[in-house]
Tab-separated table of C-alpha atoms in Angstrom:
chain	number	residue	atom	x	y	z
A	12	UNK	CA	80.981	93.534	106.272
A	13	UNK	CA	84.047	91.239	106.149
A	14	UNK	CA	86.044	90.054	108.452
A	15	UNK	CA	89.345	91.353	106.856
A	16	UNK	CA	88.636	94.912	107.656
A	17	UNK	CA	91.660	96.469	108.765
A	18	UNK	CA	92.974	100.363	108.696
A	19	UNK	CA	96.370	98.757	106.497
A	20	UNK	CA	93.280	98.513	103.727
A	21	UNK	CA	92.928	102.330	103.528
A	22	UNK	CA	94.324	103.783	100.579
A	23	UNK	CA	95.923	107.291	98.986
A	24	UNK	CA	95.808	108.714	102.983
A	25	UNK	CA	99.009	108.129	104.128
A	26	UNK	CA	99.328	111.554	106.094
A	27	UNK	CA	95.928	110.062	107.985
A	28	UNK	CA	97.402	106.567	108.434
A	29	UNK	CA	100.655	107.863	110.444
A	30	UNK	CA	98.125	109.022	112.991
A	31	UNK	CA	95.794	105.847	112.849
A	32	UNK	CA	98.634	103.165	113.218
A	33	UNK	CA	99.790	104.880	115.703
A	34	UNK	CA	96.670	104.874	118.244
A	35	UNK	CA	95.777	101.910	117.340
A	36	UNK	CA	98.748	100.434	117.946
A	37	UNK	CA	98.762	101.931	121.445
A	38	UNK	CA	94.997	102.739	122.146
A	39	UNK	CA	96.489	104.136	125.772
A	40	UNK	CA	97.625	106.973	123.793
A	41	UNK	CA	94.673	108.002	122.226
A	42	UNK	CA	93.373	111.831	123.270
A	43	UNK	CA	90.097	112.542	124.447
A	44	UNK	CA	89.204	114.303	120.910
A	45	UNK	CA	89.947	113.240	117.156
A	46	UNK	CA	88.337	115.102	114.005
A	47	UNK	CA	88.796	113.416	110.913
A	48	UNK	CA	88.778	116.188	107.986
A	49	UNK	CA	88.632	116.967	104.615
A	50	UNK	CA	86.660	116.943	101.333
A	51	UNK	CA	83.628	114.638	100.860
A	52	UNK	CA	84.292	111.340	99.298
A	53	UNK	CA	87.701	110.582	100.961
A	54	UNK	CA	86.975	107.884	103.254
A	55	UNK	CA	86.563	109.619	106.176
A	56	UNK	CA	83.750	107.355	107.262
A	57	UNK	CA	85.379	104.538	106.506
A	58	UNK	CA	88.303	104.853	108.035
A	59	UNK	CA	86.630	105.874	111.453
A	60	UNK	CA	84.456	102.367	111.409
A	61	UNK	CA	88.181	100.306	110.559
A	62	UNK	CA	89.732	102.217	113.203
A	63	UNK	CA	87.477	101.831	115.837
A	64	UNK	CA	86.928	98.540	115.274
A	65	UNK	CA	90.503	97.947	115.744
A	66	UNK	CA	90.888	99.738	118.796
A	67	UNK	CA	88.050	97.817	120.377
A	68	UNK	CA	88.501	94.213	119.204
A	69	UNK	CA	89.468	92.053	122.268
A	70	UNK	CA	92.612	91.164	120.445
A	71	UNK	CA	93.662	94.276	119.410
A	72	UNK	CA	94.306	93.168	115.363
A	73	UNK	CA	90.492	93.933	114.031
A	74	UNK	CA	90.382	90.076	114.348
A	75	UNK	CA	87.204	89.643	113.402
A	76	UNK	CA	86.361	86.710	115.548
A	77	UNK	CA	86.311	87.869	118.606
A	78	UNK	CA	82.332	89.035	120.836
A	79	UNK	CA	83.799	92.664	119.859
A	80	UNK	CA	84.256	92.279	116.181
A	81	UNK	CA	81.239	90.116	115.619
A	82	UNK	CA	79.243	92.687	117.600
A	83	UNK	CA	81.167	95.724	115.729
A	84	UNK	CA	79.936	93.772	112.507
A	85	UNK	CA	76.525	93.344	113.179
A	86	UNK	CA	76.019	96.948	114.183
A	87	UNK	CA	75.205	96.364	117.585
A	88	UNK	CA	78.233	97.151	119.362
A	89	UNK	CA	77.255	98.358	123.272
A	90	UNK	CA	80.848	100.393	123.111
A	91	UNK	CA	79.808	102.455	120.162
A	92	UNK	CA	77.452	106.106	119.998
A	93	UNK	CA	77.090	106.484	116.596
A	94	UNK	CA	75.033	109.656	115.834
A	95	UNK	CA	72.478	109.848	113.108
A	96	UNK	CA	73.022	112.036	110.663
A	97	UNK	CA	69.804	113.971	109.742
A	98	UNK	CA	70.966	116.639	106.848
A	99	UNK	CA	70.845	120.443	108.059
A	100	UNK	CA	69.724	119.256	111.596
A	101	UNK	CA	71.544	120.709	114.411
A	102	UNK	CA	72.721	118.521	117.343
A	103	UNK	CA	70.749	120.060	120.056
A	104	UNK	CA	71.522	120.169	123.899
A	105	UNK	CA	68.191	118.747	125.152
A	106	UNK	CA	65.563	119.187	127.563
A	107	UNK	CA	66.604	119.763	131.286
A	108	UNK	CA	64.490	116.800	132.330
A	109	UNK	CA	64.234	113.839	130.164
A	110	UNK	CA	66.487	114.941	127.524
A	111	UNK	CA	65.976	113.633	123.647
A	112	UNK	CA	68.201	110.519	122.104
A	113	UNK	CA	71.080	112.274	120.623
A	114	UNK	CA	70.985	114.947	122.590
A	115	UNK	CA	74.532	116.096	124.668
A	116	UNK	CA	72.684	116.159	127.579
A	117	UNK	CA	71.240	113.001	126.748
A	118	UNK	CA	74.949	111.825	125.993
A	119	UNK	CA	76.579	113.005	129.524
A	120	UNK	CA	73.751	111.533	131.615
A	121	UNK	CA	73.271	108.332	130.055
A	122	UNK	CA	76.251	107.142	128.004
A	123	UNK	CA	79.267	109.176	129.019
A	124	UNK	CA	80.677	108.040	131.942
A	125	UNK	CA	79.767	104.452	132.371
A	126	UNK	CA	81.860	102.378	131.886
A	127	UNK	CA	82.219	99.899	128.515
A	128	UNK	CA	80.583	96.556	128.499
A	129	UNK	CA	82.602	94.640	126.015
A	130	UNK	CA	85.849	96.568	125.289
A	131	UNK	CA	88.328	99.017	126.850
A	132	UNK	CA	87.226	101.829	125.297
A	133	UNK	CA	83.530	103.481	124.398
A	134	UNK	CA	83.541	105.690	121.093
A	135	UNK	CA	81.235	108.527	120.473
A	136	UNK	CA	81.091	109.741	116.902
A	137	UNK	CA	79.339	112.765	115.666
A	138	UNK	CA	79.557	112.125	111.603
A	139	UNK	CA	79.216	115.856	111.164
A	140	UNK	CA	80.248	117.825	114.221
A	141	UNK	CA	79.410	121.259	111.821
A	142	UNK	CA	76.031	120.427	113.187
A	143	UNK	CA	76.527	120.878	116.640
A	144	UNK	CA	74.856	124.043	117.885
A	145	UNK	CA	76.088	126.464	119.890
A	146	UNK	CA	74.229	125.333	123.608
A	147	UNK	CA	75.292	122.001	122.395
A	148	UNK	CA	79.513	123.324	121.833
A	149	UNK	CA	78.981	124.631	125.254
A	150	UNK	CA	77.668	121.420	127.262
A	151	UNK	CA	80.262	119.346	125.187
A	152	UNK	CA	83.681	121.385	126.056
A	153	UNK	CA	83.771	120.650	129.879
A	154	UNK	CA	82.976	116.923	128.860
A	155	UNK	CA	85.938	117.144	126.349
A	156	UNK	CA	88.273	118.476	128.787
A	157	UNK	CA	87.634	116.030	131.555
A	158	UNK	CA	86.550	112.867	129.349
A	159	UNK	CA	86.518	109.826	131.086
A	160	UNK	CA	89.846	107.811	130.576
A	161	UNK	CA	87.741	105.079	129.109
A	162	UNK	CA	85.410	107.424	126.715
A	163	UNK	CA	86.923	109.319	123.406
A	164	UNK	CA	85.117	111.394	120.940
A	165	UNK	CA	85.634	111.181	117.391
A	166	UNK	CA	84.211	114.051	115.344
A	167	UNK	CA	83.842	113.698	111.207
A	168	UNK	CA	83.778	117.805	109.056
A	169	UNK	CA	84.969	118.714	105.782
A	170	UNK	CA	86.454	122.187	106.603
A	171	UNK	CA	88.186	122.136	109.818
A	172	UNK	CA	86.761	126.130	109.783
A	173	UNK	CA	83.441	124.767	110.443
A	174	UNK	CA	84.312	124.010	113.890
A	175	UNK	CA	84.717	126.581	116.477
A	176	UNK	CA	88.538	127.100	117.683
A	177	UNK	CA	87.956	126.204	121.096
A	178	UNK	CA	86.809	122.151	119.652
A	179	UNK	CA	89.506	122.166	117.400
A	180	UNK	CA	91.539	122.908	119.936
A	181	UNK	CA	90.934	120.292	122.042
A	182	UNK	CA	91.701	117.594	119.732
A	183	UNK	CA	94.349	116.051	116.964
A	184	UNK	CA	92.907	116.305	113.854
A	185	UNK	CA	93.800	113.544	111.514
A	186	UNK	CA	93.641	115.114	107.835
A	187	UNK	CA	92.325	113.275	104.667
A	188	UNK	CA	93.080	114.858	101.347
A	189	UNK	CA	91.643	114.165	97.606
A	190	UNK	CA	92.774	110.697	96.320
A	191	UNK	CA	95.571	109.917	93.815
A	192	UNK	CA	93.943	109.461	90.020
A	193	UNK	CA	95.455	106.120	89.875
A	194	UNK	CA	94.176	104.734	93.355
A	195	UNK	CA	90.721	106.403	92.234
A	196	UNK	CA	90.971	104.530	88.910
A	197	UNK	CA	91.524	101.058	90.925
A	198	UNK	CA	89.206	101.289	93.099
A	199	UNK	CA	86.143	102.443	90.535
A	200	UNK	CA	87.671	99.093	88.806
A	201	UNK	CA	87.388	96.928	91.658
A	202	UNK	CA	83.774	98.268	92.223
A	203	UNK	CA	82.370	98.255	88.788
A	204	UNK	CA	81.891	102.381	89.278
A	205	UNK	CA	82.730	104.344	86.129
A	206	UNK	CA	85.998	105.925	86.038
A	207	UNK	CA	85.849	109.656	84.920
A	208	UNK	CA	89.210	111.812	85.675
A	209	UNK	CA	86.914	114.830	86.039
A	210	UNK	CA	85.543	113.465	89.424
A	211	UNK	CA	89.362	115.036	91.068
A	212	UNK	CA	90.150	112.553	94.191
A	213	UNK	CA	86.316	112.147	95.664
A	214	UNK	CA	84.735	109.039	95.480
A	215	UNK	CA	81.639	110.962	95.498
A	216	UNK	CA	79.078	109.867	93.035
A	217	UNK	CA	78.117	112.730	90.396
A	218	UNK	CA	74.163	113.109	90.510
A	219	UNK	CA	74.490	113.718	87.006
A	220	UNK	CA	73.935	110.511	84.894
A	221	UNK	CA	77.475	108.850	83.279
A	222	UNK	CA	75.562	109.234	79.567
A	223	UNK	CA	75.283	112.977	79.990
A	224	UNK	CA	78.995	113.329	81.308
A	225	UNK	CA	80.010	111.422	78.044
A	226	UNK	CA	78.422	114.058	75.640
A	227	UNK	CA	80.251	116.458	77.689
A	228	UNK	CA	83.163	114.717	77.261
A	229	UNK	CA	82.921	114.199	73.711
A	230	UNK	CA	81.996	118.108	72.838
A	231	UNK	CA	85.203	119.106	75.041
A	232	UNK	CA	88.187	116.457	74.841
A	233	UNK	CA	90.402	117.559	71.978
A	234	UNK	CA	87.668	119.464	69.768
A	235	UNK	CA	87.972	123.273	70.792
A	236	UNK	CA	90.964	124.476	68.806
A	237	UNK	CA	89.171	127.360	66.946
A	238	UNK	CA	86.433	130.294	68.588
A	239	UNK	CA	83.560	128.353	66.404
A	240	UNK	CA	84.316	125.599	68.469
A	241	UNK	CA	83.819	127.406	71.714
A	242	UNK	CA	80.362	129.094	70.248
A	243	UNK	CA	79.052	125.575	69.091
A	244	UNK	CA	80.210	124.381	72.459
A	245	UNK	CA	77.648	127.228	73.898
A	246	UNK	CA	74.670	126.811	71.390
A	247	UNK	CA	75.039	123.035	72.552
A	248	UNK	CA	74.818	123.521	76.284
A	249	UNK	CA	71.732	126.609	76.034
A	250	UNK	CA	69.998	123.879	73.402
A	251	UNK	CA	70.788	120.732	75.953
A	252	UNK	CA	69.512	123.398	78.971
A	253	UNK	CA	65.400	122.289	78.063
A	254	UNK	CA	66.541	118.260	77.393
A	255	UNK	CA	67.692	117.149	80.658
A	256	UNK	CA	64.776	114.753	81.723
A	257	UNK	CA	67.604	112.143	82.318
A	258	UNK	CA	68.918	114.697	84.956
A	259	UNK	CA	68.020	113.535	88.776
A	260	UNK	CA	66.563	115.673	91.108
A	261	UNK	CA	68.860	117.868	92.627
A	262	UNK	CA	71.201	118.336	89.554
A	263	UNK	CA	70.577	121.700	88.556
A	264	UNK	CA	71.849	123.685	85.451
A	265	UNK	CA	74.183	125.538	87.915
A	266	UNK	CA	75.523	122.059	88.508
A	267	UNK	CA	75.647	120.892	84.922
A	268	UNK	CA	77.554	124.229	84.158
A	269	UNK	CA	80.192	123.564	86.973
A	270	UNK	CA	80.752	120.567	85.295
A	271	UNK	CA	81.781	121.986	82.086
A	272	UNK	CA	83.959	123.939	84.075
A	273	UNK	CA	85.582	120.784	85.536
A	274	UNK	CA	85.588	119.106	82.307
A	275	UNK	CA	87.054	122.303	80.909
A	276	UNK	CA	89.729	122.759	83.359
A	277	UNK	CA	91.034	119.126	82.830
A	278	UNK	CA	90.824	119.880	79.132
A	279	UNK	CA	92.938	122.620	79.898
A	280	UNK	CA	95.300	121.230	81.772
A	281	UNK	CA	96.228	118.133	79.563
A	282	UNK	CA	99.033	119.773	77.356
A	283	UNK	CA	100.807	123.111	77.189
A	284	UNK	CA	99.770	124.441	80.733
A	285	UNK	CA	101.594	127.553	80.995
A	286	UNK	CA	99.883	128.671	77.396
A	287	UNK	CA	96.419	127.433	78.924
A	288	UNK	CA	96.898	129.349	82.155
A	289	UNK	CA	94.849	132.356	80.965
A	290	UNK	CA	92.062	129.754	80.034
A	291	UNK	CA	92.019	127.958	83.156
A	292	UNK	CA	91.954	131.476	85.294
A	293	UNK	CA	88.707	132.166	82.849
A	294	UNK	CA	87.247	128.931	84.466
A	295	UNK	CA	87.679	129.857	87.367
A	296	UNK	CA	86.482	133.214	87.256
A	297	UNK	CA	83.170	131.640	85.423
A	298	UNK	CA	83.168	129.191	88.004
A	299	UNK	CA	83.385	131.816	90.808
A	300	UNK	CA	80.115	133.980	88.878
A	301	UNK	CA	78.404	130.378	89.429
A	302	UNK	CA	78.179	130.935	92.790
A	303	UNK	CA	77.065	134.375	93.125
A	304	UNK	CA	73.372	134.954	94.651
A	305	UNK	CA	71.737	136.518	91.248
A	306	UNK	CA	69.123	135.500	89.398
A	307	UNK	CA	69.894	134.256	85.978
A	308	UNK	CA	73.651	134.815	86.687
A	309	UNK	CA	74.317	131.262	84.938
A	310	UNK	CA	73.526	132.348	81.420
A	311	UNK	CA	75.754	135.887	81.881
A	312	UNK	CA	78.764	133.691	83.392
A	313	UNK	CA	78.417	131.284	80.629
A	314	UNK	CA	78.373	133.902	77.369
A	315	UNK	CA	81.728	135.789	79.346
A	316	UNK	CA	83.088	132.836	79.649
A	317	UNK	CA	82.687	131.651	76.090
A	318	UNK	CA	83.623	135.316	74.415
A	319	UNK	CA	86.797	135.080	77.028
A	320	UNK	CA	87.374	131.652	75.780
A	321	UNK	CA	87.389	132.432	72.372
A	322	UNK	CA	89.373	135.610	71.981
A	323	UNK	CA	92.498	133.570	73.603
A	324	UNK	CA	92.295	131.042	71.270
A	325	UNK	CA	92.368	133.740	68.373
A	326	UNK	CA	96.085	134.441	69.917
């Protein structure tokens, strides 16, 4: 991690960065509760690690010099509880008597109110506080409510309704929203990443390999203007359904046919929106029928999509 690691670095989240300059700037400030929210693959992460590190370093500038930074840099900050995040595991409350690491009651009786040993501040994180179960909620809100003036919680979500109202009502919530094209375009530049406008504002990865978005691409951009098109677009997908041993592990057809939707959608979208309009709403209709809990739905979305598809371009 380098030195030069500051919050001024975060880019495309300027609603986010009103809230972040601010506490940082006066850390006295700072609530007992912030939840940083919104889609995956905005930097939510990211900007919790820059701000905290900020808040804590002895100089109060994310100096990068100082014991604070250097220990904030070599992950081994005393100041910082950092859950792990363990995919569909709940955050439990833990045993009465010698409760689990990671538990709350873990938390309260061995972390929360002592004081910090290198900074002013100690910083508990829960990466996704969706995970929190409900005896866990429970212990947590009187700790919320009567924090220590030297401990503050910072909880990471993507839907702000995956929190219970009496959380989110305890904190500010500092909102992150999809990335500007452009800023996504520089910064897949500056990383060597592939740039692919489908993507929207994530920086998320797509599990699907670049080669296979690229025949997408070239079936779609600029070469449906006639219903053939649309039912050699469909014979092409079914065909490419049995030869997708590039395909990683948990891309699924259902995935590959959202995809098309995307792909479809920006298509769509390019030129002449208001005549597209009733093509785009036929996206999303197919992409709706994606996610409904039948078996062998995909194939039925995908022919009423196509027939839909190609009787408005017959108008």
């Amino acid at each position: 991690m380098s030195s030069a690691f500051g919050i001024e670095e975060i880019q495309g989240q300027e609603r986010a960065l009103v809230f972040l300059k601010k506490y940082s700037s006066q850390p006295d400030l700072l609530p007992p509760l912030l939840i940083f929210h919104g889609p995956e693959g905005t930097g939510k992460e990211s900007a919790v690690e820059r701000f905290i590190r900020h808040v804590l370093c002895l100089e109060g500038t994310s100096c990068g010099h100082c014991v604070s930074c250097r220990a904030f840099m070599h992950h081994s900050h005393p100041d910082i509880v950092w859950f792990p995040l363990e995919k569909n595991k709940q955050i439990a409350i833990g045993k009465e008597d010698n409760p689990e690491e990671f538990t709350i009651r873990w938390l309260i009786r061995t972390r929360l109110y002592y004081r910090p040993h290198l900074s002013k501040t100690r910083f508990i994180i829960i990466p996704d506080a969706s995970l929190i179960g409900n005896e866990a909620e429970t212990a947590l809100l009187k700790s919320l409510e009567e924090a220590p003036f030297f401990t503050r919680f910072i909880f990471i979500v993507n839907d702000l309704e995956q929190l219970k109202e009496t959380i989110v009502s305890r904190a500010v919530c500092i909102p992150f929203g999809y990335l500007p094209q452009q800023v996504i375009k520089e910064l897949h530049n500056k990383n060597s990443i592939p740039y692919f406008p489908a993507k929207g504002g994530s920086m998320v990865s797509f599990d699907c390999p670049p080669a296979v978005l690229e025949q997408i691409s070239q079936r779609i951009n600029g070469n449906l203007r006639q219903p053939l098109d649309y039912l050699r677009l469909e014979e092409w997908i079914l065909e490419y359904k049995e030869e997708h041993s590039d395909w990683k592990e948990d891309f699924s057809f259902k995935d590959f046919l959202d995809l098309i939707g995307l792909l479809l959608l920006q298509e769509f979208s390019k030129s002449d929106f208001d005549s597209n309009l009733p093509k785009m709403e036929a996206v999303f209709r197919f992409k709706e029928k994606l996610h409904e809990r039948v078996h062998g739905q995909e194939n039925i979305a995908l022919s009423l999509l196509i027939h839909e598809l190609s009787l408005l371009e017959q108008k």
